[in-house]
């Protein structure tokens, strides 16, 4: 019963993750009834970003610049390279603070079932970066999932011959979490990875 | 740490109801990493709707057409007029089925505190419609809220002199609901509005 333009708006909003038919209707009517300026601004931002955002030449993260702000920062240690799956992982590390090296963003993980191989996640470019910059240590910070672990393992194998130190971020019980709410896999991992307490 | 275009996209997405900084980041990265076509389609739909959607000349609902599909349908009974607050209420009645009259959409409710008076919700136009079409019955289907009740009461007073039958939709326990989950106000309303069982 909604007019064609409103129906098209509702259907288009479904491309957003987590937005079903009910939320799409609520969003479309909210914008049309109360925030047309917001709708126009969002329209422009979507078009600009969809057409303008590419990849950083060095680390592959999403950016409209040739080189992202982190890669362009001469203060970041190029001997230390942290490999992550997604741009949001870079953000998570930056917000946590304490890391002064550089990143390499795979923009995914190995997934033979989906036909995603090493060439799709920039492995060759990463190996070249490690060699060119004479990187001392590569930190594998892919997700603690089956695919993330497999990807980390594959990269570690590839790095072997380059004589670079390779490390994996620690997995275990999250700080501030209560044991009873931690899933079994994490708990088993935390137990197996226990460290001697020095006193 | 995200580039300006990506930050602008994340900020613009916040105009959507229910979208906080975390969802906005997730939505922006999802579109840029996996669905640029969706982003371009949404951009066009937003612009088109924000610039093209106006109001139906007869019932005030949102539409890009001069007269909405319901008002343009000669099969709808113009002697029966249902007054609702929002376009989504029209949709709710249409989906429920069983109503063959027409609607009048206030696009809000009276709210003296926000400076919203009768002229902002089209009361004059509604009264003219009732007189011009010689409407037999006006059904007040504003929301069962303080403002909705006050608006319904105001409209009923205005209609008095026109000699038209005025009714209010029934309020009570929702069908299929369990009493223990119904709020106290609704339950009191349902009790006060009880009807004698005919046997
Ligand atoms: Zn970069
Ligand atoms: Zn209409």
XYZ file of C-alpha atoms and ligand atoms in Angstrom:
400
model
C 0.000 0.000 0.000
C 3.036 2.290 0.279
C 3.848 4.204 -2.899
C 6.605 2.928 -5.242
C 9.272 5.398 -4.024
C 8.644 4.515 -0.393
C 8.638 0.789 -1.182
C 11.935 1.135 -3.053
C 13.424 2.973 -0.058
C 12.265 0.235 2.314
C 13.688 -2.497 0.079
C 17.009 -0.669 -0.339
C 17.417 -0.302 3.419
C 17.460 -4.108 3.656
C 21.042 -4.085 2.340
C 22.090 -2.908 5.816
C 23.126 -5.776 8.106
C 20.558 -6.567 10.793
C 17.744 -4.640 9.079
C 14.602 -6.711 8.431
C 11.295 -5.606 6.897
C 9.955 -4.072 10.137
C 13.070 -1.973 10.846
C 13.283 -0.938 7.190
C 9.704 0.389 7.353
C 10.394 2.190 10.618
C 13.592 3.730 9.209
C 12.002 4.850 5.919
C 9.006 6.472 7.617
C 11.197 8.107 10.263
C 13.367 9.717 7.579
C 10.410 10.863 5.466
C 8.346 12.151 8.386
C 11.065 13.688 10.488
C 14.547 13.824 8.970
C 14.766 14.538 5.234
C 18.035 16.417 5.745
C 19.486 13.289 7.341
C 18.287 11.224 4.368
C 19.927 13.600 1.871
C 23.177 13.636 3.850
C 23.193 9.827 4.099
C 22.477 9.549 0.359
C 25.487 11.714 -0.464
C 27.764 9.904 2.014
C 26.818 6.504 0.580
C 27.452 7.550 -3.012
C 30.726 9.285 -2.158
C 32.047 6.342 -0.129
C 30.853 3.638 -2.534
C 32.580 5.384 -5.440
C 35.564 6.884 -3.650
C 36.812 4.421 -1.063
C 39.540 2.072 -2.234
C 42.432 0.315 -0.512
C 45.624 1.576 1.094
C 48.539 0.724 -1.214
C 50.591 -0.515 1.706
C 48.274 -2.252 4.162
C 45.129 -2.860 2.044
C 42.769 -1.268 4.563
C 39.749 0.696 3.316
C 40.511 4.356 2.592
C 39.971 6.932 -0.143
C 43.597 7.988 0.243
C 46.438 6.278 -1.619
C 48.146 5.572 1.690
C 46.177 5.351 4.935
C 46.923 7.545 7.930
C 48.693 4.812 9.874
C 50.936 3.794 6.975
C 51.652 7.474 6.279
C 52.749 8.062 9.878
C 56.577 7.965 10.029
C 56.346 7.407 13.783
C 54.972 3.892 13.348
C 57.536 1.092 13.595
C 57.767 -0.656 10.222
C 59.773 -3.519 11.719
C 56.663 -4.734 13.531
C 53.733 -5.920 11.394
C 50.352 -6.956 12.770
C 48.193 -8.994 10.402
C 44.426 -8.686 10.833
C 41.382 -9.759 8.863
C 39.359 -6.524 8.747
C 39.588 -2.729 9.043
C 37.505 -2.933 12.229
C 40.270 -5.066 13.798
C 42.759 -2.237 13.155
C 40.337 0.107 14.898
C 40.010 -2.285 17.855
C 43.799 -2.452 18.314
C 44.176 1.317 17.926
C 41.473 1.950 20.514
C 43.068 -0.563 22.894
C 46.343 1.315 22.453
C 49.859 0.039 23.120
C 50.748 -1.026 19.576
C 53.171 1.190 17.697
C 53.858 -0.995 14.656
C 52.043 -1.233 11.331
C 49.193 -3.368 10.072
C 48.422 -5.536 7.109
C 44.715 -6.053 6.463
C 43.807 -9.277 4.677
C 40.212 -8.097 4.030
C 39.003 -11.609 4.791
C 40.479 -15.025 5.505
C 41.319 -18.167 3.586
C 38.149 -20.077 2.760
C 38.623 -22.812 0.146
C 34.891 -23.596 0.273
C 34.133 -20.049 -0.959
C 37.044 -20.111 -3.405
C 39.051 -17.583 -1.395
C 42.735 -18.410 -1.719
C 46.041 -16.708 -0.769
C 45.911 -14.398 -3.819
C 42.543 -12.995 -2.676
C 43.840 -11.918 0.728
C 47.061 -10.289 -0.473
C 49.543 -12.850 0.855
C 52.098 -12.081 -1.870
C 51.958 -8.340 -1.141
C 52.330 -9.064 2.575
C 55.417 -11.263 1.997
C 56.915 -8.520 -0.180
C 56.286 -5.948 2.562
C 57.956 -8.200 5.140
C 61.011 -8.621 2.872
C 61.221 -4.990 1.665
C 60.906 -3.474 5.148
C 63.055 -6.169 6.740
C 60.317 -6.747 9.288
C 61.539 -8.215 12.596
C 58.288 -9.650 13.865
C 54.945 -10.523 12.314
C 52.045 -10.727 14.767
C 49.236 -12.946 13.542
C 46.033 -11.359 14.809
C 43.455 -13.146 12.673
C 40.218 -14.080 14.437
C 40.128 -17.034 16.864
C 37.856 -18.970 14.475
C 38.542 -22.087 12.410
C 39.192 -19.969 9.301
C 41.236 -17.402 11.209
C 43.422 -20.098 12.752
C 43.908 -21.806 9.378
C 44.860 -18.483 7.807
C 47.334 -17.736 10.624
C 48.848 -21.207 10.212
C 49.201 -20.757 6.437
C 50.905 -17.374 6.849
C 53.275 -18.744 9.508
C 54.352 -21.475 7.084
C 54.942 -18.926 4.327
C 57.032 -16.748 6.628
C 59.284 -19.600 7.798
C 61.781 -19.218 4.987
C 62.110 -15.460 5.515
C 63.666 -15.918 8.940
C 61.228 -13.519 10.606
C 59.870 -13.974 14.127
C 56.216 -14.924 13.937
C 53.840 -14.684 16.894
C 50.142 -15.296 17.510
C 48.058 -13.129 19.845
C 47.196 -14.881 23.100
C 43.794 -16.500 23.481
C 42.138 -17.095 26.797
C 39.642 -15.821 29.282
C 38.766 -12.163 28.551
C 39.858 -9.717 31.241
C 37.010 -8.777 33.558
C 34.902 -11.718 32.417
C 33.452 -14.225 34.839
C 34.504 -17.817 34.250
C 30.958 -19.159 34.331
C 30.035 -17.077 31.288
C 33.072 -18.044 29.202
C 32.429 -20.681 26.551
C 33.985 -24.131 26.890
C 36.379 -23.814 23.952
C 37.891 -20.623 25.337
C 38.172 -22.143 28.793
C 39.941 -25.270 27.471
C 42.267 -23.000 25.488
C 43.008 -20.899 28.553
C 43.759 -24.013 30.591
C 46.072 -25.544 27.977
C 47.874 -22.223 27.594
C 48.416 -21.707 31.337
C 51.642 -20.077 32.458
C 53.716 -20.754 35.540
C 53.294 -18.104 38.185
C 56.658 -16.669 39.170
C 56.984 -15.859 42.855
C 41.584 6.205 12.396
C 39.039 5.625 9.645
C 39.439 7.936 6.649
C 37.206 11.042 6.305
C 34.795 9.459 3.776
C 34.283 6.396 5.952
C 33.818 8.539 9.078
C 31.245 10.682 7.268
C 29.381 7.542 6.204
C 29.380 6.229 9.774
C 28.121 9.548 11.136
C 25.411 9.827 8.472
C 24.105 6.354 9.269
C 23.335 7.596 12.790
C 20.274 9.422 11.393
C 18.587 6.014 11.197
C 16.498 5.223 14.286
C 18.079 2.610 16.554
C 21.543 2.930 14.977
C 24.312 3.734 17.467
C 28.054 4.134 16.822
C 28.737 0.362 16.869
C 25.987 -0.511 14.370
C 26.929 2.442 12.180
C 30.517 1.148 11.982
C 29.313 -2.371 11.224
C 26.925 -1.114 8.531
C 29.492 1.158 6.858
C 32.178 -1.541 6.725
C 29.687 -4.155 5.547
C 28.626 -1.957 2.627
C 32.200 -1.017 1.676
C 33.617 -4.516 2.024
C 30.767 -6.528 0.602
C 27.877 -4.589 -0.941
C 28.769 -1.445 -2.880
C 25.865 -2.050 -5.274
C 23.523 -2.023 -2.296
C 25.072 1.244 -1.091
C 24.593 2.888 -4.498
C 21.000 1.659 -4.728
C 20.240 2.905 -1.198
C 21.858 6.263 -1.986
C 19.595 6.726 -5.025
C 16.466 5.576 -3.167
C 17.141 8.011 -0.298
C 17.658 10.973 -2.618
C 14.639 10.126 -4.757
C 12.327 9.644 -1.769
C 13.615 12.649 0.207
C 13.048 14.921 -2.784
C 10.019 13.267 -4.356
C 7.715 12.085 -1.585
C 5.009 14.541 -0.550
C 1.501 14.155 0.819
C -1.727 12.790 -0.645
C -4.041 15.727 -1.394
C -6.979 13.913 0.176
C -5.721 11.950 3.161
C -2.303 13.536 3.838
C -0.433 10.226 3.856
C 3.115 10.061 2.462
C 3.240 9.448 -1.282
C 4.933 10.847 -4.391
C 1.580 10.729 -6.182
C -0.955 13.577 -5.987
C -3.557 11.158 -4.707
C -2.576 7.947 -2.927
C -3.662 4.511 -4.107
C -6.338 4.126 -1.444
C -7.900 7.540 -2.098
C -7.735 6.892 -5.846
C -9.616 3.610 -5.483
C -13.314 4.196 -6.340
C -14.183 0.943 -4.560
C -13.380 2.441 -1.138
C -16.381 3.736 0.805
C -16.031 7.498 1.218
C -18.859 7.584 3.787
C -16.576 5.857 6.302
C -13.459 7.734 7.433
C -10.799 6.290 9.723
C -8.488 8.848 11.351
C -4.965 7.671 12.191
C -1.755 9.332 13.326
C 0.772 7.843 10.889
C 1.164 6.168 7.479
C 2.273 2.987 9.281
C -1.147 2.867 10.991
C -2.830 2.809 7.559
C -0.561 -0.085 6.669
C -1.455 -1.915 9.889
C -5.203 -1.622 9.185
C -4.768 -2.640 5.541
C -2.761 -5.690 6.539
C -5.356 -6.605 9.164
C -8.042 -6.378 6.463
C -11.766 -5.852 6.922
C -11.866 -2.076 6.498
C -13.286 -0.794 3.217
C -13.543 2.927 4.023
C -10.993 5.696 3.626
C -8.346 7.161 5.886
C -7.236 10.543 7.061
C -3.632 10.687 8.298
C -2.894 13.381 10.877
C 0.894 12.874 10.539
C 1.213 13.309 14.282
C -0.988 14.235 17.220
C -1.834 17.342 19.220
C 1.041 18.251 21.510
C 0.786 21.748 23.005
C 4.153 21.280 24.725
C 5.819 20.893 21.297
C 3.692 23.636 19.772
C 1.709 21.197 17.621
C -1.846 22.470 17.281
C -4.924 21.548 15.197
C -3.605 23.394 12.130
C -0.439 21.234 12.120
C -2.357 17.973 11.931
C -4.813 18.997 9.218
C -7.978 19.218 11.330
C -9.554 21.842 9.068
C -8.944 19.736 5.951
C -10.392 16.705 7.748
C -13.554 18.610 8.713
C -13.933 19.793 5.127
C -13.570 16.198 3.867
C -16.249 15.024 6.312
C -18.620 17.770 5.152
C -17.859 17.517 1.404
C -18.201 13.721 1.263
C -21.139 13.682 3.679
C -19.305 11.109 5.768
C -21.605 8.887 7.872
C -19.071 7.715 10.448
C -15.677 8.867 11.594
C -13.596 6.222 13.365
C -10.997 7.693 15.703
C -7.997 5.364 15.538
C -5.311 7.527 17.111
C -2.880 5.726 19.384
C -3.942 4.636 22.895
C -1.522 7.130 24.462
C -2.192 10.314 26.423
C -1.620 12.449 23.298
C -3.602 10.097 21.069
C -6.570 10.124 23.457
C -6.455 13.915 23.756
C -6.351 14.233 19.966
C -9.298 11.848 19.574
C -11.252 13.805 22.188
C -10.520 17.107 20.435
C -11.638 15.745 17.066
C -14.822 14.260 18.550
C -15.718 17.710 19.948
C -15.096 19.335 16.559
C -17.297 16.782 14.797
C -20.233 17.195 17.183
C -21.824 20.073 15.257
C -21.584 18.199 11.944
C -24.034 15.524 13.063
C -21.716 12.677 12.098
C -21.436 9.415 14.043
C -18.074 9.312 15.794
C -16.546 6.116 17.191
C -13.308 5.131 18.916
C -11.555 1.816 18.259
C -11.884 -0.630 21.157
C -9.032 -0.972 23.620
C -8.419 -4.049 25.682
C -6.426 -7.226 26.007
C -4.781 -8.129 22.685
C -6.081 -11.325 21.096
C -3.789 -14.259 21.730
C -1.999 -12.468 24.544
C -1.635 -13.951 27.988
C -3.087 -11.857 30.793
C 0.042 -12.010 32.908
C 2.027 -10.203 30.219
C -0.512 -7.435 29.651
C 0.311 -4.107 31.313
C -1.835 -2.835 34.159
C -3.317 0.121 32.287
C -4.582 -2.087 29.484
C -5.963 -4.604 31.954
C -7.852 -1.890 33.896
C -9.183 -0.570 30.584
C -10.292 -4.038 29.527
C -12.042 -4.562 32.857
C -13.835 -1.223 32.764
C -14.896 -1.842 29.183
C -16.273 -5.353 29.835
C -19.376 -6.444 27.921
C -22.247 -8.640 29.076
C -22.037 -12.156 27.645
C -25.250 -13.014 25.820
C -26.324 -16.638 26.188
Zn 47.716 1.561 5.206
Zn -4.806 9.438 0.211
